[in-house]
Short mmCIF file of C-alpha atoms and ligand atoms in Angstrom, two decimals:
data_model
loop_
_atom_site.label_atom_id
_atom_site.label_comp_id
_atom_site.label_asym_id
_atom_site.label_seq_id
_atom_site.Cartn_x
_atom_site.Cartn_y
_atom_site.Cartn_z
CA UNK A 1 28.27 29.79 -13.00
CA UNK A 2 26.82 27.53 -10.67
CA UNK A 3 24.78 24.40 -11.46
CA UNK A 4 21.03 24.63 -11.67
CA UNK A 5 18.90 23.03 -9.11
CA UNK A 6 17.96 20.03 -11.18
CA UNK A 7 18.87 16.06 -11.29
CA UNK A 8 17.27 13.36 -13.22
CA UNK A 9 17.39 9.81 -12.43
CA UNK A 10 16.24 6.39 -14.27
CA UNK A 11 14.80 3.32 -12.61
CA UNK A 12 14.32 -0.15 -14.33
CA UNK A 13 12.76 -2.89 -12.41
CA UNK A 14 10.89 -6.36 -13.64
CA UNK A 15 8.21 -8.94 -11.65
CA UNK A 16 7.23 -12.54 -12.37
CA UNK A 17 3.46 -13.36 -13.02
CA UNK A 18 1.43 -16.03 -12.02
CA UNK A 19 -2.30 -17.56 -11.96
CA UNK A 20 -4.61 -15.95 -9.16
CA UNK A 21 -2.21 -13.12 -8.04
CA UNK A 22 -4.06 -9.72 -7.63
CA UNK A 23 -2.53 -7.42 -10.16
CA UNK A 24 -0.96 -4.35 -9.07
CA UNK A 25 0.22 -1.35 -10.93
CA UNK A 26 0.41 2.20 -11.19
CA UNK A 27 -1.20 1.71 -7.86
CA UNK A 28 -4.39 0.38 -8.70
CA UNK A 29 -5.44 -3.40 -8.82
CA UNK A 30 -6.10 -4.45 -12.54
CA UNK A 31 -8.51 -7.32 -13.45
CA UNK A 32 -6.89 -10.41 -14.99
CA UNK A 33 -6.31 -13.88 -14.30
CA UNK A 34 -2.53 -13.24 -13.44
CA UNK A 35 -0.62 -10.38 -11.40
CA UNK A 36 2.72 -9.46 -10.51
CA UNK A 37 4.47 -11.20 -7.58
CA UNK A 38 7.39 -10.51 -4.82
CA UNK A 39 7.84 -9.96 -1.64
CA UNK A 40 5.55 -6.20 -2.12
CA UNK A 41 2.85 -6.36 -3.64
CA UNK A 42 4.89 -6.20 -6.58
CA UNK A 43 3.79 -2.71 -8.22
CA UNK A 44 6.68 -2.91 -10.96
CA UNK A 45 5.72 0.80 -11.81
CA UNK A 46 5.51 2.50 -8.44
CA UNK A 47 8.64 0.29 -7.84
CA UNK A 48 10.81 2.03 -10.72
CA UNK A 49 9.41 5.83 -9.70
CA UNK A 50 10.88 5.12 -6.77
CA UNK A 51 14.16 3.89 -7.78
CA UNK A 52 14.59 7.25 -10.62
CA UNK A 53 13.61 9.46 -7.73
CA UNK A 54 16.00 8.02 -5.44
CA UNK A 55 18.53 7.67 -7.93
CA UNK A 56 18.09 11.42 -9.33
CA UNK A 57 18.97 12.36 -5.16
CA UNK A 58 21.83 9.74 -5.20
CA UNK A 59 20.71 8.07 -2.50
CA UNK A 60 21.01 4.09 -3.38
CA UNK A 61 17.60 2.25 -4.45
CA UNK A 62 14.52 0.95 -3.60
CA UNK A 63 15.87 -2.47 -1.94
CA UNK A 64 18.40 -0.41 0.14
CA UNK A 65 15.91 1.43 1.87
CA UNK A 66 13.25 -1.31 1.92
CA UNK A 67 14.98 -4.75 2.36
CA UNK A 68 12.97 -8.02 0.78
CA UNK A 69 14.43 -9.47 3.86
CA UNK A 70 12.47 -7.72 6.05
CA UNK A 71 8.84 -8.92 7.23
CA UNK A 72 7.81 -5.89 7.59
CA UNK A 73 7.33 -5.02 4.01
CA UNK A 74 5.79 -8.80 2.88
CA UNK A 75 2.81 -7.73 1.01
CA UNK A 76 3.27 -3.80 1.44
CA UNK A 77 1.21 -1.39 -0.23
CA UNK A 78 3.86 0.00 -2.48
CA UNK A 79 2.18 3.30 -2.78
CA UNK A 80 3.41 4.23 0.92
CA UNK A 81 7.21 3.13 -0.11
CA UNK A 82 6.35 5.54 -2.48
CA UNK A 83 5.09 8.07 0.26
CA UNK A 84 8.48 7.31 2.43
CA UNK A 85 10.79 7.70 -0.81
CA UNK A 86 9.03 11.24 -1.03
CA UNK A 87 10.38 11.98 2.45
CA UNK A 88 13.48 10.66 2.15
CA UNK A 89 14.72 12.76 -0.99
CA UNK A 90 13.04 15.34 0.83
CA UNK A 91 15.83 15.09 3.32
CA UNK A 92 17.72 16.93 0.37
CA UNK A 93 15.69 19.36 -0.48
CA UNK A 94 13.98 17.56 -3.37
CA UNK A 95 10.63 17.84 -5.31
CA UNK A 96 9.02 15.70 -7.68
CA UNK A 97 9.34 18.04 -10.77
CA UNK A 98 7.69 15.24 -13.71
CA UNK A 99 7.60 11.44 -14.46
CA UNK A 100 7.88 9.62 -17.60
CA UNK A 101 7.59 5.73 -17.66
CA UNK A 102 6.90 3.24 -19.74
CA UNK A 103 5.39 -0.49 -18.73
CA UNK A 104 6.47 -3.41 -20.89
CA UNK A 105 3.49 -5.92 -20.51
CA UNK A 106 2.00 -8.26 -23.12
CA UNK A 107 -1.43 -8.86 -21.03
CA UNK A 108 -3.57 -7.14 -20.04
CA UNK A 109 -3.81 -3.89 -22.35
CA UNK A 110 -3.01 -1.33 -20.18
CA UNK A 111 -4.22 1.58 -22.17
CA UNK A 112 -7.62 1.86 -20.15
CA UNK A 113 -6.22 1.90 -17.10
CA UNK A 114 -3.67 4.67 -17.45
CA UNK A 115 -5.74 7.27 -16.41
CA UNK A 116 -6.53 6.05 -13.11
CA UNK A 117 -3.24 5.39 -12.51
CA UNK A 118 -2.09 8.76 -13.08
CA UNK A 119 -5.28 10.06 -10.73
CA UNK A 120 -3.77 7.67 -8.09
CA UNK A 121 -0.24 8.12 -8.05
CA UNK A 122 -0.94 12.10 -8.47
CA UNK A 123 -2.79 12.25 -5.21
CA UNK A 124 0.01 9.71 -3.49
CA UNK A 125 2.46 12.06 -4.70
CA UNK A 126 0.76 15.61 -4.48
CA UNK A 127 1.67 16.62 -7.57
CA UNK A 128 -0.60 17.22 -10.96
CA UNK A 129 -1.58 14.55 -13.31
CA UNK A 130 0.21 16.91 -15.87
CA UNK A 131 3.75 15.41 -14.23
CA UNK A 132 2.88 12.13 -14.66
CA UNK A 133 3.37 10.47 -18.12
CA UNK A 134 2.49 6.51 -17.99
CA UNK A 135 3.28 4.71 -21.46
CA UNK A 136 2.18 0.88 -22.19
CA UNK A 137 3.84 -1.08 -24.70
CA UNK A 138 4.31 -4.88 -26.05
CA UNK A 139 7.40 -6.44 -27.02
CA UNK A 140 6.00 -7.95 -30.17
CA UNK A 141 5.81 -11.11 -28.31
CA UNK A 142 9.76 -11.36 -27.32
CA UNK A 143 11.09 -12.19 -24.58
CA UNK A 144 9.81 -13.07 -20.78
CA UNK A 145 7.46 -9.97 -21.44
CA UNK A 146 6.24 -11.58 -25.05
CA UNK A 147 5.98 -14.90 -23.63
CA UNK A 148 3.70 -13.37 -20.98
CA UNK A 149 6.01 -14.65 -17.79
CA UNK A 150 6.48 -11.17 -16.63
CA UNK A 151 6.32 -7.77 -16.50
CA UNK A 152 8.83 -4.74 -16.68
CA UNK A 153 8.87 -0.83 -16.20
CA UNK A 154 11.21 1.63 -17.13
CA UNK A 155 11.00 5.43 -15.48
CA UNK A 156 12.75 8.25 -15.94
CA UNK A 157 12.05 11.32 -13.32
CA UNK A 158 13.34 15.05 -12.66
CA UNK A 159 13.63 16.12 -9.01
CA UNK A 160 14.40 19.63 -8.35
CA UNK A 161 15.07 21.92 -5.10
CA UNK A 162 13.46 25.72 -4.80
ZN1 ZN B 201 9.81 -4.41 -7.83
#
């Protein structure tokens, strides 16, 4: 019996914060007085869709295919890493079949913002908002994310071919 067309993947990934940053996430730009930096602009969750996606295709990471080294990505929209990790695992045959992730951030609540997050990173991805599951959550205060230093995401992601 042959395997079935199917392969999930997982993708972890965390950003500093600092005063006066813009904050980006989900692909949107969320008010507050601190954002996310690195050498993107530091969309933690776009970041670790991309990593499960190209991890479910077994085809290395995010930093592989996009190098912090490299100028041209200082300050990149991440939502068109996103686009190019589509067409990479597309080099395999694979779809997007859903998302689920999770953002660890103290500040701001997130909870408002989740639906226009899904309506943007549905549309960057061409698939349904119905495949995309965003969760928010504290860590009770603990930790770099408690402490309000930084930010984390965790995604997991199913890719399939037809
Ligand atoms: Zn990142």
């Amino acid at each position: 019996m042959s395997k079935p067309n199917i392969r999930v993947g997982y993708g972890y990934d965390v950003h500093a914060l600092a005063e006066g940053v813009d904050f980006w996430i989900g692909g949107i730009k969320v008010p507050h007085t601190h954002g996310a930096y690195g050498h993107s602009d530091a969309d933690v969750l776009i970041h670790v869709i991309c990593d499960a996606l190209l991890g479910a295709a077994n085809m290395r990471d995010i930093g592989y295919h996009f190098s912090d080294k490299d100028p041209q990505y200082k300050g990149i929209d991440s939502k068109i890493l996103l686009k190019e990790v589509l067409e990479i695992i597309s080099e395999k045959g694979y779809k997007v079949g859903n998302i689920d992730s999770t953002v660890c951030l103290e500040m701001p609540k997130l909870n408002p913002h989740i639906p226009a997050m899904k309506e943007c990173l549905a549309e960057v991805m061409n698939i349904a908002e119905e495949d995309i599951s965003i969760k928010a959550t504290t860590t009770e205060k603990l930790g770099f994310v408690g402490k309000e230093e930084g930010v984390a995401a965790h995604a997991t992601v199913l890719i399939y071919k037809d």
